[in-house]
mmCIF file with all atom_site columns, C-alpha atoms in Angstrom:
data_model
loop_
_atom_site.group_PDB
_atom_site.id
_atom_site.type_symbol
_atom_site.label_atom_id
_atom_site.label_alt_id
_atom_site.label_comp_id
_atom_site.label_asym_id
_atom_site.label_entity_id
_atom_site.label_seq_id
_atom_site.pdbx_PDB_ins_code
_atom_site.Cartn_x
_atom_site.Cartn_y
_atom_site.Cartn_z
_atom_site.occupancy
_atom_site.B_iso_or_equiv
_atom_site.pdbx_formal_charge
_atom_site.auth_seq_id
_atom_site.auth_comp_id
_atom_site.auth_asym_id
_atom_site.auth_atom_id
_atom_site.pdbx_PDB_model_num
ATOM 1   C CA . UNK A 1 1   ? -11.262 -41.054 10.312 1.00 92.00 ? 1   UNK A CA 1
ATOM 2   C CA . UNK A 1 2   ? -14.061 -39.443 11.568 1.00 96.00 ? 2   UNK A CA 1
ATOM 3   C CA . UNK A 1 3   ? -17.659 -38.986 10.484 1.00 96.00 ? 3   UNK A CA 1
ATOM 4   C CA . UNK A 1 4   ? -20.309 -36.174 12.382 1.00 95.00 ? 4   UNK A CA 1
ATOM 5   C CA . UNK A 1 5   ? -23.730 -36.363 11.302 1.00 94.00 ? 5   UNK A CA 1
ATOM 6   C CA . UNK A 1 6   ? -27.070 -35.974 13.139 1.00 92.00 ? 6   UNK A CA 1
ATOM 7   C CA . UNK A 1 7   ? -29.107 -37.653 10.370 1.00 91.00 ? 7   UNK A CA 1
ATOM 8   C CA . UNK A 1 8   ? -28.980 -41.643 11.197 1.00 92.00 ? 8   UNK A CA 1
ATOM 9   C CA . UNK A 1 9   ? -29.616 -42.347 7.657  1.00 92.00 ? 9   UNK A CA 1
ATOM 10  C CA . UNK A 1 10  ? -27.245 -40.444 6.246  1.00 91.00 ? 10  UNK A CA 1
ATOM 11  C CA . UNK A 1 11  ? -24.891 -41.474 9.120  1.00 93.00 ? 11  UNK A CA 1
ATOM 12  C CA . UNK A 1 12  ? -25.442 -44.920 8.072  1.00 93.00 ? 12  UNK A CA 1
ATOM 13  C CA . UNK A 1 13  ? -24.697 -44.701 4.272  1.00 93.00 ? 13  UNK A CA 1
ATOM 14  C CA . UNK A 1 14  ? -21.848 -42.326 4.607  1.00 94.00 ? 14  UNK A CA 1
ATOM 15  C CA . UNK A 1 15  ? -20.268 -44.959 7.043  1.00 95.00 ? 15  UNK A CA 1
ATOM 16  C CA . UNK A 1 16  ? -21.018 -48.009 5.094  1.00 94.00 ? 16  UNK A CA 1
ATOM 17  C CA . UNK A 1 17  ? -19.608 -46.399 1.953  1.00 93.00 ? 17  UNK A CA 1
ATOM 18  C CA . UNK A 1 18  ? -16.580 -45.332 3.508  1.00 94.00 ? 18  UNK A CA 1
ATOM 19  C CA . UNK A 1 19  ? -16.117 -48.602 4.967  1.00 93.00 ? 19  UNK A CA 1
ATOM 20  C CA . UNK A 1 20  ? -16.908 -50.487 1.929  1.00 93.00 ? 20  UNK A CA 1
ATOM 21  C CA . UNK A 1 21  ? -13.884 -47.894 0.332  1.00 91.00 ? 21  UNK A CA 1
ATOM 22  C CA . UNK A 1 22  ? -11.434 -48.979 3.365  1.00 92.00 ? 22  UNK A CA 1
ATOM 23  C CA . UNK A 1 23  ? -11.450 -46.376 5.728  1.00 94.00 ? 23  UNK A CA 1
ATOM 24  C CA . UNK A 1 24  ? -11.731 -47.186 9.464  1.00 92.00 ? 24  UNK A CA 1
ATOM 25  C CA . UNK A 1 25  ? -14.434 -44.636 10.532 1.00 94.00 ? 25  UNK A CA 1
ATOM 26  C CA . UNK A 1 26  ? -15.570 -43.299 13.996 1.00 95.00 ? 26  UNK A CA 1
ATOM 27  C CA . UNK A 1 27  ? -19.420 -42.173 13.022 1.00 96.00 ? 27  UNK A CA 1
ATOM 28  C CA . UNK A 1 28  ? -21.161 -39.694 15.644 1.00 95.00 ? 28  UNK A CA 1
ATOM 29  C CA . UNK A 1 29  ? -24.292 -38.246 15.732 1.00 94.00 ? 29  UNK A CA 1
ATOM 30  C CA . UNK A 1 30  ? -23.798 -36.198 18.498 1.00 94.00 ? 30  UNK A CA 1
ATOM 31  C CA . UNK A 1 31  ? -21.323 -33.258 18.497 1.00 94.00 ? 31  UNK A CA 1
ATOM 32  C CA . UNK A 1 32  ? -20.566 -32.781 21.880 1.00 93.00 ? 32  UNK A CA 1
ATOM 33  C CA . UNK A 1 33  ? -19.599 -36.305 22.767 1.00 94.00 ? 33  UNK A CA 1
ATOM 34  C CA . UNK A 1 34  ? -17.390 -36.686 19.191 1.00 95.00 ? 34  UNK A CA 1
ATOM 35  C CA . UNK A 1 35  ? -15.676 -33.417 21.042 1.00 94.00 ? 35  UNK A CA 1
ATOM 36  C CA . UNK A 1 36  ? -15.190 -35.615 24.069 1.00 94.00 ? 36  UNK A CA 1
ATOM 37  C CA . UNK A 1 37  ? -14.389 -38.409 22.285 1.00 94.00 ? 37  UNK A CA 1
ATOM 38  C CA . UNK A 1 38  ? -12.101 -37.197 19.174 1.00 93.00 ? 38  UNK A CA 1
ATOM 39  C CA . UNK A 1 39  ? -8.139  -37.940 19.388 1.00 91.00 ? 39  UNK A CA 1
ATOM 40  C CA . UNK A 1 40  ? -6.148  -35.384 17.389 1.00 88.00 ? 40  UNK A CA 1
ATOM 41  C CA . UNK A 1 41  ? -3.337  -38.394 16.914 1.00 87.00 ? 41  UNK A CA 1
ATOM 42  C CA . UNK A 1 42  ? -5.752  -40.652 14.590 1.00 88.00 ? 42  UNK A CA 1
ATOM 43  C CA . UNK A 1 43  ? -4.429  -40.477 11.521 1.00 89.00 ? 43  UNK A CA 1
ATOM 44  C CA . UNK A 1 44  ? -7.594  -39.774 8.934  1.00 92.00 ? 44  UNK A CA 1
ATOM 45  C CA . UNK A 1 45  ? -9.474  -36.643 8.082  1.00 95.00 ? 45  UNK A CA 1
ATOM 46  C CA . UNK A 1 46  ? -13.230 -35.310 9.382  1.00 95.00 ? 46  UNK A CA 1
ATOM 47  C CA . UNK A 1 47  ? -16.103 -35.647 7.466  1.00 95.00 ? 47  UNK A CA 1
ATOM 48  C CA . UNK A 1 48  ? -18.403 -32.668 9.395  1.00 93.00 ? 48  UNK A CA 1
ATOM 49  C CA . UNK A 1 49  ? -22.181 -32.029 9.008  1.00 92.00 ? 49  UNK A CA 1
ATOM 50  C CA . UNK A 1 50  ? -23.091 -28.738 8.300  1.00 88.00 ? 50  UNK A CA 1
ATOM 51  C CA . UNK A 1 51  ? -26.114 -28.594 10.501 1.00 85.00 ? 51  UNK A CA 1
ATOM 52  C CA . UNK A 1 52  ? -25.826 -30.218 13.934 1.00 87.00 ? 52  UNK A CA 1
ATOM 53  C CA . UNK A 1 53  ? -27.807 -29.958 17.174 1.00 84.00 ? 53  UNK A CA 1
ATOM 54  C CA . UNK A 1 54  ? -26.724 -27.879 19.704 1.00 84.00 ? 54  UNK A CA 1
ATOM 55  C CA . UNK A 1 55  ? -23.549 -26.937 17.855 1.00 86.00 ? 55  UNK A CA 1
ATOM 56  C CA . UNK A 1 56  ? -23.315 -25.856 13.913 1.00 87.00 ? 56  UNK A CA 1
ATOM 57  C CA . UNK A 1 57  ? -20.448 -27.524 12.356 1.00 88.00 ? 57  UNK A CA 1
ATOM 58  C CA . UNK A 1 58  ? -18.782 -23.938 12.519 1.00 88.00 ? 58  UNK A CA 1
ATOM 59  C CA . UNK A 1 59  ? -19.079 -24.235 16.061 1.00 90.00 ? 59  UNK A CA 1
ATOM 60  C CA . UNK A 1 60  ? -17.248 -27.579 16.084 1.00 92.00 ? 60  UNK A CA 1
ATOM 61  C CA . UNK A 1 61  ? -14.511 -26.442 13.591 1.00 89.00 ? 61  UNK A CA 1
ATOM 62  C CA . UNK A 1 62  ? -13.474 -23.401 15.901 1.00 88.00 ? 62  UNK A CA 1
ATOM 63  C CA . UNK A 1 63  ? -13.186 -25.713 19.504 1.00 90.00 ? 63  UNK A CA 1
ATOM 64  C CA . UNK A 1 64  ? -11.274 -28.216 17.355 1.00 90.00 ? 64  UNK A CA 1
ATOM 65  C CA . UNK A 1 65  ? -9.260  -25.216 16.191 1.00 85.00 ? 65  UNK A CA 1
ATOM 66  C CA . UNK A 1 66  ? -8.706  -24.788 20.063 1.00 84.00 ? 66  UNK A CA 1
ATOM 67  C CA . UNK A 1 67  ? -6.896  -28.141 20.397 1.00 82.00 ? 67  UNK A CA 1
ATOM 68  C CA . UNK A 1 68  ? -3.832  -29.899 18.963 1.00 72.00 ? 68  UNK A CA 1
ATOM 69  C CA . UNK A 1 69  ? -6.204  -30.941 15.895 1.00 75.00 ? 69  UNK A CA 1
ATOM 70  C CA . UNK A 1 70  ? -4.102  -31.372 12.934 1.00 81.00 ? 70  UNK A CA 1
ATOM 71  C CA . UNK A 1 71  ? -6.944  -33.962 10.883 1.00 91.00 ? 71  UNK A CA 1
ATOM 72  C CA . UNK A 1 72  ? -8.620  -31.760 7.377  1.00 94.00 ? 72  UNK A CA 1
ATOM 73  C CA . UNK A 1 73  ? -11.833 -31.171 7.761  1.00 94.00 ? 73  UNK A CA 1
ATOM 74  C CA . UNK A 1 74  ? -14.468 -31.648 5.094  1.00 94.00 ? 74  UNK A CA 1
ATOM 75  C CA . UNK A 1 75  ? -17.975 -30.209 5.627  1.00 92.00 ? 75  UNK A CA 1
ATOM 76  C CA . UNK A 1 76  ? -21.419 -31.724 4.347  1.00 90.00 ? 76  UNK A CA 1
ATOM 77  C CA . UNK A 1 77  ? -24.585 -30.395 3.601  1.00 85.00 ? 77  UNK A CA 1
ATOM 78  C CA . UNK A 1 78  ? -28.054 -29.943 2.665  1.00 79.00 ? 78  UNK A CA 1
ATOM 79  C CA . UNK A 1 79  ? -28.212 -26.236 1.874  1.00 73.00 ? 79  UNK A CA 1
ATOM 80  C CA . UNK A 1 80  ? -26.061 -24.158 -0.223 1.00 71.00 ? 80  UNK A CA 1
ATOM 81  C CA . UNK A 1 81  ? -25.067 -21.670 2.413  1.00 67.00 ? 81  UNK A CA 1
ATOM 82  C CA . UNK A 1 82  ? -22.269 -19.695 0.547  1.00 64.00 ? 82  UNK A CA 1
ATOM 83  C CA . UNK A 1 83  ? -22.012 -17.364 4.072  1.00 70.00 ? 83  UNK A CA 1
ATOM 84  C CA . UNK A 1 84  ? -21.176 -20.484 5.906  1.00 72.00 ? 84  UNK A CA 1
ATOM 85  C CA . UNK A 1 85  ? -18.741 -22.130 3.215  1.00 72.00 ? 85  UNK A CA 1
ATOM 86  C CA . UNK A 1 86  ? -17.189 -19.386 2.779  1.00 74.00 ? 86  UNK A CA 1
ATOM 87  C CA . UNK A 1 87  ? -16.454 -19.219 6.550  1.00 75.00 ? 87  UNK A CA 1
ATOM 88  C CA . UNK A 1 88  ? -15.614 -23.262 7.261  1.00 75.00 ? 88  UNK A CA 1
ATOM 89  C CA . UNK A 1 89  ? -12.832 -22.253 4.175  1.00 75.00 ? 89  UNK A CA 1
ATOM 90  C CA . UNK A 1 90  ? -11.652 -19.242 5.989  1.00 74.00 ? 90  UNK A CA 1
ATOM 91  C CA . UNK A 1 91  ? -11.281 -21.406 9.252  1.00 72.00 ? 91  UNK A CA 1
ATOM 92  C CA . UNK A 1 92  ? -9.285  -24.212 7.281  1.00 75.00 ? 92  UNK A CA 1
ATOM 93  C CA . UNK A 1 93  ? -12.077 -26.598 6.198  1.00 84.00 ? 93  UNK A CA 1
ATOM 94  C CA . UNK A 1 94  ? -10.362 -28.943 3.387  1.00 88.00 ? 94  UNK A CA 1
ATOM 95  C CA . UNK A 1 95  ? -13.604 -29.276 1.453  1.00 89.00 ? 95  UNK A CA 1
ATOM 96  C CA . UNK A 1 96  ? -17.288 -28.409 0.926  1.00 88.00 ? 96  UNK A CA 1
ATOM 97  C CA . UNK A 1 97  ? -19.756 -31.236 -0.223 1.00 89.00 ? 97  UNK A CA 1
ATOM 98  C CA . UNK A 1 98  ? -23.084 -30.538 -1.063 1.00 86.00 ? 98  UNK A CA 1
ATOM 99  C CA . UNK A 1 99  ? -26.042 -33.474 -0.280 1.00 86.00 ? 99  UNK A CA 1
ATOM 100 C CA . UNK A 1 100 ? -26.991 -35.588 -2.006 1.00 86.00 ? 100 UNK A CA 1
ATOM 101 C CA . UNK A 1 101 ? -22.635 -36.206 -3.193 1.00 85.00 ? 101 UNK A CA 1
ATOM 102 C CA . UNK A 1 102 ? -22.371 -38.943 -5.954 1.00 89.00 ? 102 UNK A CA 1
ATOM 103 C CA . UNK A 1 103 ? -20.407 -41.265 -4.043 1.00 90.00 ? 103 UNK A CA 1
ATOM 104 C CA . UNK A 1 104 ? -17.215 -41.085 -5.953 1.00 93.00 ? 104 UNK A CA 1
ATOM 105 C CA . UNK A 1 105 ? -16.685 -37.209 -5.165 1.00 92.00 ? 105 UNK A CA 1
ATOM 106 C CA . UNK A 1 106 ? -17.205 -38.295 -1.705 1.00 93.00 ? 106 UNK A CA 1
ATOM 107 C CA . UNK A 1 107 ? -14.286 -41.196 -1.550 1.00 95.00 ? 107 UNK A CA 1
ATOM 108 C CA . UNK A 1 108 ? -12.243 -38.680 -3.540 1.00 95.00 ? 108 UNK A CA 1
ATOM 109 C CA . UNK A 1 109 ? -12.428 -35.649 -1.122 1.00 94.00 ? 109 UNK A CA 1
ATOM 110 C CA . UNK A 1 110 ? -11.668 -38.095 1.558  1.00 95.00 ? 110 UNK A CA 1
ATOM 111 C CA . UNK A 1 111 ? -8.707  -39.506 -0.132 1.00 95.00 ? 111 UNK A CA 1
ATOM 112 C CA . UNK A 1 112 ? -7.101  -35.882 -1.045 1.00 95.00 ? 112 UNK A CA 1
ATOM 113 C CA . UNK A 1 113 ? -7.784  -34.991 2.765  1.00 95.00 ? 113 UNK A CA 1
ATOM 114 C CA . UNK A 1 114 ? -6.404  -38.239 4.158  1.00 94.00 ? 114 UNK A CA 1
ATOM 115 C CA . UNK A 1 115 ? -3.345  -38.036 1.921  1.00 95.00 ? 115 UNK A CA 1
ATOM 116 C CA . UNK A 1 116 ? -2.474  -34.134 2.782  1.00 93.00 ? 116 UNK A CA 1
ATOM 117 C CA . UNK A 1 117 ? -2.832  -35.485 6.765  1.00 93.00 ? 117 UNK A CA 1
ATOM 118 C CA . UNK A 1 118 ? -0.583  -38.177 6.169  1.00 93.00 ? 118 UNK A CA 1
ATOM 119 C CA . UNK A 1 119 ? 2.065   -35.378 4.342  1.00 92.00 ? 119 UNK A CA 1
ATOM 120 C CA . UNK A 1 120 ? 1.340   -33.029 7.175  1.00 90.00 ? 120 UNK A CA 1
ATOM 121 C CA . UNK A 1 121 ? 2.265   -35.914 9.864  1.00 89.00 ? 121 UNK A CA 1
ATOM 122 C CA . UNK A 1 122 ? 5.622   -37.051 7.892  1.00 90.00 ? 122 UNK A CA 1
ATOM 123 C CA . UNK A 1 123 ? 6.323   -32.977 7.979  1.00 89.00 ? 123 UNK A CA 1
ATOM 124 C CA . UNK A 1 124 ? 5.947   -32.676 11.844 1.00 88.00 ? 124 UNK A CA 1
ATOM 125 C CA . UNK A 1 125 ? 7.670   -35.709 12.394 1.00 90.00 ? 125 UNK A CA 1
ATOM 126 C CA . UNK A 1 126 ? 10.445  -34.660 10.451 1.00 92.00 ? 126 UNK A CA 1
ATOM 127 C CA . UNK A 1 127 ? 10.393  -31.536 12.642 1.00 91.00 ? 127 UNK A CA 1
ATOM 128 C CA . UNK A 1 128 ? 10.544  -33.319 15.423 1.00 91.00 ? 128 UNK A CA 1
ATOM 129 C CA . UNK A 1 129 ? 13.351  -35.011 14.860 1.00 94.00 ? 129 UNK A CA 1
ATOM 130 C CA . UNK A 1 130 ? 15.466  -31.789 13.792 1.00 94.00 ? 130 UNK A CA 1
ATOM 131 C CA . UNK A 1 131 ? 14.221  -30.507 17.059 1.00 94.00 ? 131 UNK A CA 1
ATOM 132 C CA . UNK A 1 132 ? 15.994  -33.607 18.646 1.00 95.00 ? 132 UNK A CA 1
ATOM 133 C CA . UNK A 1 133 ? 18.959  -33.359 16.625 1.00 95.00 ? 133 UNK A CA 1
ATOM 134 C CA . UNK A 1 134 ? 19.190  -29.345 17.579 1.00 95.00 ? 134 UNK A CA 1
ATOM 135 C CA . UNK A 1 135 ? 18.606  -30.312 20.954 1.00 95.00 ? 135 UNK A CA 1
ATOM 136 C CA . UNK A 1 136 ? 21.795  -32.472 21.204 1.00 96.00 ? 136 UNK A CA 1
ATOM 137 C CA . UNK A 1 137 ? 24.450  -29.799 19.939 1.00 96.00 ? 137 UNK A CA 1
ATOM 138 C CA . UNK A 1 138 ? 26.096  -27.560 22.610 1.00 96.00 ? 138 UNK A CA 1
ATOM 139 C CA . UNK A 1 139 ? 25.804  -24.040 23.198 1.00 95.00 ? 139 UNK A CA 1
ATOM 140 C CA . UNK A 1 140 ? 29.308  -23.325 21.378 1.00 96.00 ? 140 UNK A CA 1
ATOM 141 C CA . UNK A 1 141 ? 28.219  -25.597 18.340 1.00 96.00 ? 141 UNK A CA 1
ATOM 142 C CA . UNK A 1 142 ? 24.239  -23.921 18.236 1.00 95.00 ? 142 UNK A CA 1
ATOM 143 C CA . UNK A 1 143 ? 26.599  -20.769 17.785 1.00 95.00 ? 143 UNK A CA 1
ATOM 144 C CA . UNK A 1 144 ? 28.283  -21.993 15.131 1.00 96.00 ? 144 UNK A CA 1
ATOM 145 C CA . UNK A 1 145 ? 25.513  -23.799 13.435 1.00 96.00 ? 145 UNK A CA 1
ATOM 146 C CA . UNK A 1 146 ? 23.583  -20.423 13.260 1.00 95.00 ? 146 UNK A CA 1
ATOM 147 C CA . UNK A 1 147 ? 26.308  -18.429 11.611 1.00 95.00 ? 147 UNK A CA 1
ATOM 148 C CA . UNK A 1 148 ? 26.793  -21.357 9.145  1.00 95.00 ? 148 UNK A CA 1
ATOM 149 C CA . UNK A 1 149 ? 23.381  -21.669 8.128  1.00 94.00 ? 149 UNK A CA 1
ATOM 150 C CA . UNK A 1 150 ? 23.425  -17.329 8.193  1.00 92.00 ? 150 UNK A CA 1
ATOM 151 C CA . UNK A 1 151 ? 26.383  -17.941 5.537  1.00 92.00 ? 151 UNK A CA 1
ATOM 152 C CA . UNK A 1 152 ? 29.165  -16.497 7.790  1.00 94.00 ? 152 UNK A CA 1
ATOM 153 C CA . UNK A 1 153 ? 33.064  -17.855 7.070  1.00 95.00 ? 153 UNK A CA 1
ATOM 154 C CA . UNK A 1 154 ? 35.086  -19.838 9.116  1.00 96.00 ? 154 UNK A CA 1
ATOM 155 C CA . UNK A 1 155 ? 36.793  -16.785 9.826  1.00 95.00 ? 155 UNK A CA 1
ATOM 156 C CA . UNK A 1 156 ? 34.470  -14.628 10.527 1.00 96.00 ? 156 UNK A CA 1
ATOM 157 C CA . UNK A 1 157 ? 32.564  -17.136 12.719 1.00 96.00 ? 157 UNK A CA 1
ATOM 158 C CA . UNK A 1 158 ? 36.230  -17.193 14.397 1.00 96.00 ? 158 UNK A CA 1
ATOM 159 C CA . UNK A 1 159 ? 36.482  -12.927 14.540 1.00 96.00 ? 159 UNK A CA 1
ATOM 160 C CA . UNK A 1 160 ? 32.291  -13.302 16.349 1.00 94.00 ? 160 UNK A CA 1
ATOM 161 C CA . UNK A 1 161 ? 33.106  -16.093 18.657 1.00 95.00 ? 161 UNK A CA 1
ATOM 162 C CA . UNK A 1 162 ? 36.534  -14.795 19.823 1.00 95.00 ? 162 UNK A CA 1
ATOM 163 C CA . UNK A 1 163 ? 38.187  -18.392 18.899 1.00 95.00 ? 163 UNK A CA 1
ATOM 164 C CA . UNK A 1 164 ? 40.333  -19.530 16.395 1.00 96.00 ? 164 UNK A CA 1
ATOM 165 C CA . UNK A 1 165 ? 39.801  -20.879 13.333 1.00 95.00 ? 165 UNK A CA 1
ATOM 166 C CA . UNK A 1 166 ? 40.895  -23.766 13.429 1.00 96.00 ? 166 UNK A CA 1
ATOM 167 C CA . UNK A 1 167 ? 38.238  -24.641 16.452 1.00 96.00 ? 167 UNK A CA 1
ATOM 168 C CA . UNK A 1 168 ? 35.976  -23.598 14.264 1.00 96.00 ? 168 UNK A CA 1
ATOM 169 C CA . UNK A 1 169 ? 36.398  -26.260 11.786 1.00 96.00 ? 169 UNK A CA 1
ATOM 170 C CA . UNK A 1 170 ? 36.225  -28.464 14.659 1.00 97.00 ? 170 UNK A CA 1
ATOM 171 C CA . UNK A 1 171 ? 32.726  -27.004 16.028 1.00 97.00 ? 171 UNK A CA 1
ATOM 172 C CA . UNK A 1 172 ? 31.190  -27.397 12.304 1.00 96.00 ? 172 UNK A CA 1
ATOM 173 C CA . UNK A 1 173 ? 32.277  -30.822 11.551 1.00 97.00 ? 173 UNK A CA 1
ATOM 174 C CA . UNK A 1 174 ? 30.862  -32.122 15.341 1.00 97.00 ? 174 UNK A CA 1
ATOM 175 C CA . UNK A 1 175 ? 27.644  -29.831 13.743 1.00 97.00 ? 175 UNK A CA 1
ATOM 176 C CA . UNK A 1 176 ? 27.074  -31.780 10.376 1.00 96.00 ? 176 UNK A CA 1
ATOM 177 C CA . UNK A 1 177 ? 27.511  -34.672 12.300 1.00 96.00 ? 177 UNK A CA 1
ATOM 178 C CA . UNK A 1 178 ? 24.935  -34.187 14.884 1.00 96.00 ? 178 UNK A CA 1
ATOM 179 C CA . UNK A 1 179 ? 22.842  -32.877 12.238 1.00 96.00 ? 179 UNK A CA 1
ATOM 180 C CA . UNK A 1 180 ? 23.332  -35.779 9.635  1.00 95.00 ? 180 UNK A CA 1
ATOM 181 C CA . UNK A 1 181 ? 24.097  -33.338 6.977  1.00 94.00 ? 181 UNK A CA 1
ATOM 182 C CA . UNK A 1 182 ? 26.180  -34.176 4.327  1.00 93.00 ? 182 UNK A CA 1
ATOM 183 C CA . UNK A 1 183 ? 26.597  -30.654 2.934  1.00 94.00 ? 183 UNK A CA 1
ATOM 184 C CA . UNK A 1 184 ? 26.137  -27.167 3.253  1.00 94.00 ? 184 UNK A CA 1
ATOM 185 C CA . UNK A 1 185 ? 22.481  -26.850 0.925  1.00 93.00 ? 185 UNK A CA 1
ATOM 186 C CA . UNK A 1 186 ? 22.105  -30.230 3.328  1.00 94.00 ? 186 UNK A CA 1
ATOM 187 C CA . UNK A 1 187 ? 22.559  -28.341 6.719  1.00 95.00 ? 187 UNK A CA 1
ATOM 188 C CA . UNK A 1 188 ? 20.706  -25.124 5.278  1.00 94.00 ? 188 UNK A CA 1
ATOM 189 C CA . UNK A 1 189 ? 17.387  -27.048 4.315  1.00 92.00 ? 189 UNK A CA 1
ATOM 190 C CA . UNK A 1 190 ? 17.277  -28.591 7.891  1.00 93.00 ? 190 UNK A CA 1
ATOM 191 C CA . UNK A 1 191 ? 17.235  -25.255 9.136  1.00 93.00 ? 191 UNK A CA 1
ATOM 192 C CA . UNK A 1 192 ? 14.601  -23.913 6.556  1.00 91.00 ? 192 UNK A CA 1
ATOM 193 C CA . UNK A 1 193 ? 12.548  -26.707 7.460  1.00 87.00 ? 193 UNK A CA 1
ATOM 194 C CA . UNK A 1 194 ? 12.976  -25.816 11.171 1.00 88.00 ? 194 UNK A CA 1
ATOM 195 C CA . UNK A 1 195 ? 12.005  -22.520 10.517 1.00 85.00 ? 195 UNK A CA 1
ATOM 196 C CA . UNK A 1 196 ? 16.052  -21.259 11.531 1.00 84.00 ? 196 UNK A CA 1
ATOM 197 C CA . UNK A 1 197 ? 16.822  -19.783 7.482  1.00 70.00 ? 197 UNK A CA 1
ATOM 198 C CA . UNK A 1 198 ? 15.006  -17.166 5.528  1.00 62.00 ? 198 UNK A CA 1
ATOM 199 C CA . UNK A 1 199 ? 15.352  -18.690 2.219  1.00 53.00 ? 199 UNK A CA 1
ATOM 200 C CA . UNK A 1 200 ? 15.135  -22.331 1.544  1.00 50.00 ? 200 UNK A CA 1
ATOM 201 C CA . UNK A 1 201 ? 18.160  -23.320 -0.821 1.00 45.00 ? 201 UNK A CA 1
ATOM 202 C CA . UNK A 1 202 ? 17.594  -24.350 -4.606 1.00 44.00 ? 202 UNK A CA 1
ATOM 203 C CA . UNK A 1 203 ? 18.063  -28.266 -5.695 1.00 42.00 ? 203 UNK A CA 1
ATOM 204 C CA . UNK A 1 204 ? 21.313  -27.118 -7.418 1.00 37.00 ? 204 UNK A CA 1
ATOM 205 C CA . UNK A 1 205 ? 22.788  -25.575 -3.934 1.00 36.00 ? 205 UNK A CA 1
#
């Protein structure tokens, strides 16, 4: 994870307690170069100083915003600036913490925020490898697969495509295949997940 904070005492504590807690922590006190420096593939959360030099921590939110960050952010500081809290939630900001944080609020908010990044990187990855599985059926069985998943017949998939039915079968057996479904309410949540259904099916489907 990462830690931003301009203050070198507070830098210091922060990272000793969050080491002492088990997290493997980057600790900056300079903005610009944890910019240059941060990896949106580390696995973790930010913990993001309020008031930095040269840029606010508003200012660092939005160019992370600009990249491939995926990490939850979680803001500190020493003023109770509604205006600004209210616009690091807006932006996505996990958490607020106001200084001086009792120390187990602090370990908390970071384990929430490393937990929901570790949901939201099973999630992609599980994308991912839909994409991949998408990405190996043919154009005739994509056609298929979307009139399945639309909850078209075998014969009217037949009547769209101008084939028979019987190739039809065919097409959406090579389909659950490819797509390691096991059922229909299988094949259908694949798509959901994918973002290729409207409605996501219910556990009894």
């Amino acid at each position: 994870m990462y830690l931003v904070d301009d203050d070198p005492s507070v830098l210091r504590a922060v990272k000793r307690l969050l080491t002492a807690g088990g997290f493997d922590t980057k600790a900056y006190s300079d903005p610009a170069l944890f910019l240059a420096e941060h990896n949106p593939a580390t696995p973790g959360c930010i913990l993001l100083d309020m008031a930095l030099p040269g840029l606010s921590g508003i200012d660092v939110q939005s160019k992370l915003a600009a990249t491939a960050h995926r990490q939850p952010v979680i803001f500190m500081s020493g003023a109770n600036n509604v205006p600004a809290t209210i616009t690091a939630l807006k932006s996505g900001a996990m958490d607020f913490l106001l200084k001086p944080f009792d120390e187990t609020v602090l370990l908390a908010a970071v384990r929430a925020a490393i937990a929901r990044d570790a949901v939201s990187r099973e999630e992609e990855a599980e994308v991912s490898d839909i994409a991949a599985r998408l990405a190996g059926l043919t154009p005739r069985e994509r056609a298929v697969f979307a009139r399945v998943i639309a909850g078209r017949l075998n014969k009217q998939i037949a009547a769209d495509l101008q084939i028979v039915e019987k190739t039809v079968k065919v097409h959406r057996a090579r389909v659950m295949k490819k797509m390691g479904a096991r059922s229909l309410a299988e094949l259908v949540r694949l798509a959901y997940k994918y973002g290729l259904a409207d409605d996501e099916p219910s556990p009894e489907a």
